GROMACS .gro file of C-alpha atoms in nm:
model
  186
    1MET     CA    1  -0.102  -1.908  -0.269
    2SER     CA    2  -0.338  -1.662  -0.107
    3CYS     CA    3  -0.703  -1.719  -0.031
    4VAL     CA    4  -0.778  -1.345  -0.027
    5ASN     CA    5  -1.084  -1.259  -0.239
    6ARG     CA    6  -0.917  -1.083  -0.534
    7GLU     CA    7  -1.239  -0.938  -0.676
    8GLN     CA    8  -1.317  -0.774  -0.342
    9LEU     CA    9  -0.955  -0.664  -0.312
   10LYS     CA   10  -0.978  -0.482  -0.648
   11LYS     CA   11  -1.273  -0.284  -0.509
   12ASP     CA   12  -1.094  -0.220  -0.179
   13LEU     CA   13  -0.784  -0.086  -0.354
   14LEU     CA   14  -0.965   0.191  -0.538
   15LEU     CA   15  -0.811   0.471  -0.330
   16TYR     CA   16  -0.508   0.350  -0.136
   17ALA     CA   17  -0.378   0.594   0.125
   18VAL     CA   18  -0.031   0.569   0.278
   19THR     CA   19   0.039   0.747   0.605
   20ASP     CA   20   0.311   1.008   0.633
   21ARG     CA   21   0.381   1.181   0.961
   22SER     CA   22   0.519   1.490   0.783
   23TRP     CA   23   0.164   1.587   0.675
   24LEU     CA   24   0.016   1.600   1.023
   25GLY     CA   25   0.055   1.965   1.115
   26GLU     CA   26  -0.145   2.011   1.436
   27GLU     CA   27  -0.349   1.691   1.387
   28THR     CA   28  -0.284   1.340   1.506
   29LEU     CA   29  -0.224   1.055   1.266
   30TYR     CA   30  -0.557   0.909   1.377
   31GLU     CA   31  -0.736   1.233   1.281
   32GLN     CA   32  -0.563   1.243   0.942
   33VAL     CA   33  -0.649   0.881   0.865
   34GLU     CA   34  -1.010   0.935   0.970
   35LYS     CA   35  -1.028   1.235   0.733
   36ALA     CA   36  -0.890   1.015   0.455
   37LEU     CA   37  -1.152   0.749   0.530
   38LYS     CA   38  -1.433   1.005   0.537
   39GLY     CA   39  -1.297   1.145   0.210
   40GLY     CA   40  -1.322   0.809   0.035
   41ALA     CA   41  -1.001   0.618   0.105
   42THR     CA   42  -1.074   0.249   0.054
   43PHE     CA   43  -0.746   0.103   0.181
   44ILE     CA   44  -0.496   0.229   0.442
   45GLN     CA   45  -0.125   0.149   0.476
   46LEU     CA   46   0.058   0.251   0.792
   47ARG     CA   47   0.408   0.355   0.686
   48GLU     CA   48   0.593   0.511   0.977
   49LYS     CA   49   0.966   0.449   0.960
   50GLU     CA   50   1.065   0.694   1.236
   51LEU     CA   51   0.855   0.568   1.530
   52ASP     CA   52   0.994   0.347   1.804
   53GLU     CA   53   0.830   0.005   1.834
   54GLU     CA   54   0.608   0.097   2.134
   55HIS     CA   55   0.455   0.404   1.968
   56PHE     CA   56   0.431   0.226   1.633
   57LEU     CA   57   0.232  -0.054   1.795
   58GLU     CA   58   0.000   0.198   1.965
   59GLU     CA   59  -0.065   0.372   1.630
   60ALA     CA   60  -0.114   0.040   1.454
   61ILE     CA   61  -0.373  -0.086   1.704
   62ALA     CA   62  -0.570   0.240   1.698
   63LEU     CA   63  -0.565   0.266   1.318
   64LYS     CA   64  -0.657  -0.100   1.272
   65GLU     CA   65  -0.965  -0.044   1.490
   66LEU     CA   66  -1.049   0.278   1.301
   67CYS     CA   67  -1.022   0.104   0.963
   68HIS     CA   68  -1.235  -0.183   1.092
   69LYS     CA   69  -1.501   0.072   1.193
   70TYR     CA   70  -1.506   0.201   0.833
   71HIS     CA   71  -1.485  -0.153   0.685
   72VAL     CA   72  -1.158  -0.063   0.509
   73PRO     CA   73  -0.861  -0.301   0.481
   74PHE     CA   74  -0.549  -0.201   0.674
   75VAL     CA   75  -0.189  -0.313   0.618
   76ILE     CA   76   0.136  -0.217   0.778
   77ASN     CA   77   0.454  -0.143   0.591
   78ASP     CA   78   0.713  -0.411   0.671
   79ASN     CA   79   0.525  -0.574   0.962
   80VAL     CA   80   0.422  -0.932   0.899
   81LYS     CA   81   0.199  -0.973   1.205
   82ILE     CA   82  -0.108  -0.778   1.082
   83GLY     CA   83  -0.115  -0.766   0.704
   84VAL     CA   84   0.175  -0.629   0.517
   85HIS     CA   85   0.324  -0.443   0.225
   86VAL     CA   86   0.692  -0.521   0.164
   87GLY     CA   87   0.951  -0.360  -0.058
   88GLN     CA   88   1.214  -0.523  -0.277
   89SER     CA   89   1.479  -0.493  -0.004
   90ASP     CA   90   1.257  -0.660   0.258
   91MET     CA   91   1.173  -1.030   0.295
   92GLU     CA   92   1.086  -1.234  -0.015
   93ALA     CA   93   0.711  -1.254  -0.075
   94ASP     CA   94   0.693  -1.633  -0.040
   95ASP     CA   95   0.869  -1.617   0.299
   96VAL     CA   96   0.629  -1.343   0.411
   97ARG     CA   97   0.332  -1.550   0.291
   98LYS     CA   98   0.450  -1.847   0.500
   99ILE     CA   99   0.456  -1.631   0.813
  100LEU     CA  100   0.146  -1.428   0.733
  101GLY     CA  101  -0.078  -1.717   0.629
  102GLU     CA  102  -0.319  -1.739   0.341
  103ASP     CA  103  -0.595  -1.520   0.485
  104LYS     CA  104  -0.398  -1.193   0.521
  105ILE     CA  105  -0.333  -0.937   0.249
  106LEU     CA  106   0.020  -0.925   0.108
  107GLY     CA  107   0.130  -0.633  -0.107
  108VAL     CA  108   0.471  -0.609  -0.271
  109SER     CA  109   0.650  -0.313  -0.427
  110ALA     CA  110   0.781  -0.362  -0.780
  111GLN     CA  111   0.967  -0.145  -1.027
  112THR     CA  112   1.021  -0.398  -1.309
  113VAL     CA  113   0.819  -0.661  -1.495
  114GLU     CA  114   1.049  -0.931  -1.357
  115GLN     CA  115   0.993  -0.819  -0.997
  116ALA     CA  116   0.617  -0.801  -1.054
  117VAL     CA  117   0.590  -1.148  -1.207
  118LEU     CA  118   0.803  -1.299  -0.931
  119ALA     CA  119   0.600  -1.127  -0.657
  120GLU     CA  120   0.275  -1.262  -0.805
  121LYS     CA  121   0.426  -1.611  -0.831
  122MET     CA  122   0.538  -1.592  -0.467
  123GLY     CA  123   0.190  -1.510  -0.336
  124ALA     CA  124   0.145  -1.132  -0.353
  125ASP     CA  125  -0.219  -1.020  -0.360
  126TYR     CA  126  -0.140  -0.681  -0.516
  127LEU     CA  127   0.155  -0.474  -0.636
  128GLY     CA  128   0.258  -0.120  -0.554
  129VAL     CA  129   0.436   0.001  -0.867
  130GLY     CA  130   0.644   0.313  -0.880
  131ALA     CA  131   0.734   0.568  -0.794
  132VAL     CA  132   0.535   0.697  -1.091
  133PHE     CA  133   0.628   1.057  -1.006
  134SER     CA  134   0.901   1.203  -0.792
  135THR     CA  135   0.803   1.212  -0.428
  136SER     CA  136   0.929   1.393  -0.122
  137THR     CA  137   0.829   1.109   0.109
  138LYS     CA  138   1.074   0.857  -0.033
  139LYS     CA  139   1.390   1.039  -0.134
  140ASP     CA  140   1.564   0.733  -0.286
  141ALA     CA  141   1.277   0.650  -0.524
  142SER     CA  142   1.326   0.733  -0.889
  143ALA     CA  143   1.024   0.768  -1.116
  144ILE     CA  144   0.943   0.488  -1.362
  145SER     CA  145   0.782   0.546  -1.700
  146LYS     CA  146   0.415   0.508  -1.784
  147GLU     CA  147   0.523   0.248  -2.042
  148ARG     CA  148   0.690   0.036  -1.774
  149VAL     CA  149   0.383   0.063  -1.553
  150LYS     CA  150   0.170  -0.053  -1.846
  151ALA     CA  151   0.405  -0.346  -1.916
  152ILE     CA  152   0.383  -0.454  -1.552
  153CYS     CA  153   0.002  -0.435  -1.561
  154GLU     CA  154  -0.003  -0.652  -1.873
  155ALA     CA  155   0.234  -0.909  -1.721
  156VAL     CA  156   0.039  -0.991  -1.403
  157HIS     CA  157  -0.313  -1.091  -1.305
  158ILE     CA  158  -0.323  -0.924  -0.963
  159PRO     CA  159  -0.422  -0.562  -0.893
  160VAL     CA  160  -0.154  -0.302  -0.964
  161ILE     CA  161  -0.149   0.024  -0.771
  162ALA     CA  162   0.048   0.321  -0.899
  163ILE     CA  163   0.242   0.473  -0.609
  164GLY     CA  164   0.456   0.778  -0.551
  165GLY     CA  165   0.393   1.148  -0.590
  166ILE     CA  166   0.037   1.124  -0.721
  167THR     CA  167  -0.158   1.447  -0.691
  168ALA     CA  168  -0.475   1.598  -0.835
  169ASP     CA  169  -0.253   1.781  -1.086
  170ASN     CA  170  -0.084   1.471  -1.233
  171ILE     CA  171  -0.324   1.182  -1.181
  172LEU     CA  172  -0.477   1.202  -1.529
  173THR     CA  173  -0.138   1.144  -1.694
  174LEU     CA  174  -0.166   0.783  -1.573
  175LYS     CA  175  -0.479   0.726  -1.783
  176GLY     CA  176  -0.420   0.433  -2.017
  177SER     CA  177  -0.135   0.289  -1.811
  178GLY     CA  178  -0.337  -0.013  -1.704
  179THR     CA  179  -0.360   0.089  -1.340
  180ARG     CA  180  -0.711   0.161  -1.235
  181LEU     CA  181  -0.606   0.168  -0.874
  182LEU     CA  182  -0.416   0.463  -0.733
  183THR     CA  183  -0.261   0.577  -0.409
  184SER     CA  184  -0.329   0.907  -0.249
  185GLY     CA  185  -0.075   1.174  -0.334
  186GLU     CA  186   0.152   1.389  -0.124
   0.00000   0.00000   0.00000
């Protein structure tokens, strides 16, 4: 079981931003993340699947320090050493919790009520549920219904974050789903 302060975590997860190198244009990832933080992001996830380990570690260290400066929690996709968000095809949440310890944040992706309940039971601090809309950043993700998102929210006691394809144009369609916590869009 985690000793992470869940009430504080709910506040921290208000606007959850996930990095994506394809958005950079002429800017660095650091510059983009700092813009997100200045714009109100309250939680940052480093998700960079295409970087080699050396460059990934450099980015992770710099972004962890940047997030610390803004007093914003920082997790890394699929990296247990810092604070982590894992998908269904990664390690089981209870195994990750054993490695991570009780004082680090553990997020788990879920697409079904069963996955969500199991992740909570195994020590997840929050869930990333979706994709709620189609997304260009994760080609293999298929959208799940608002009804399923609502069912997941009703089945667990930990924060649920809607993920995938959220934009200013579609965010209001999630109203009433039970998620009060949302990721940044594409």
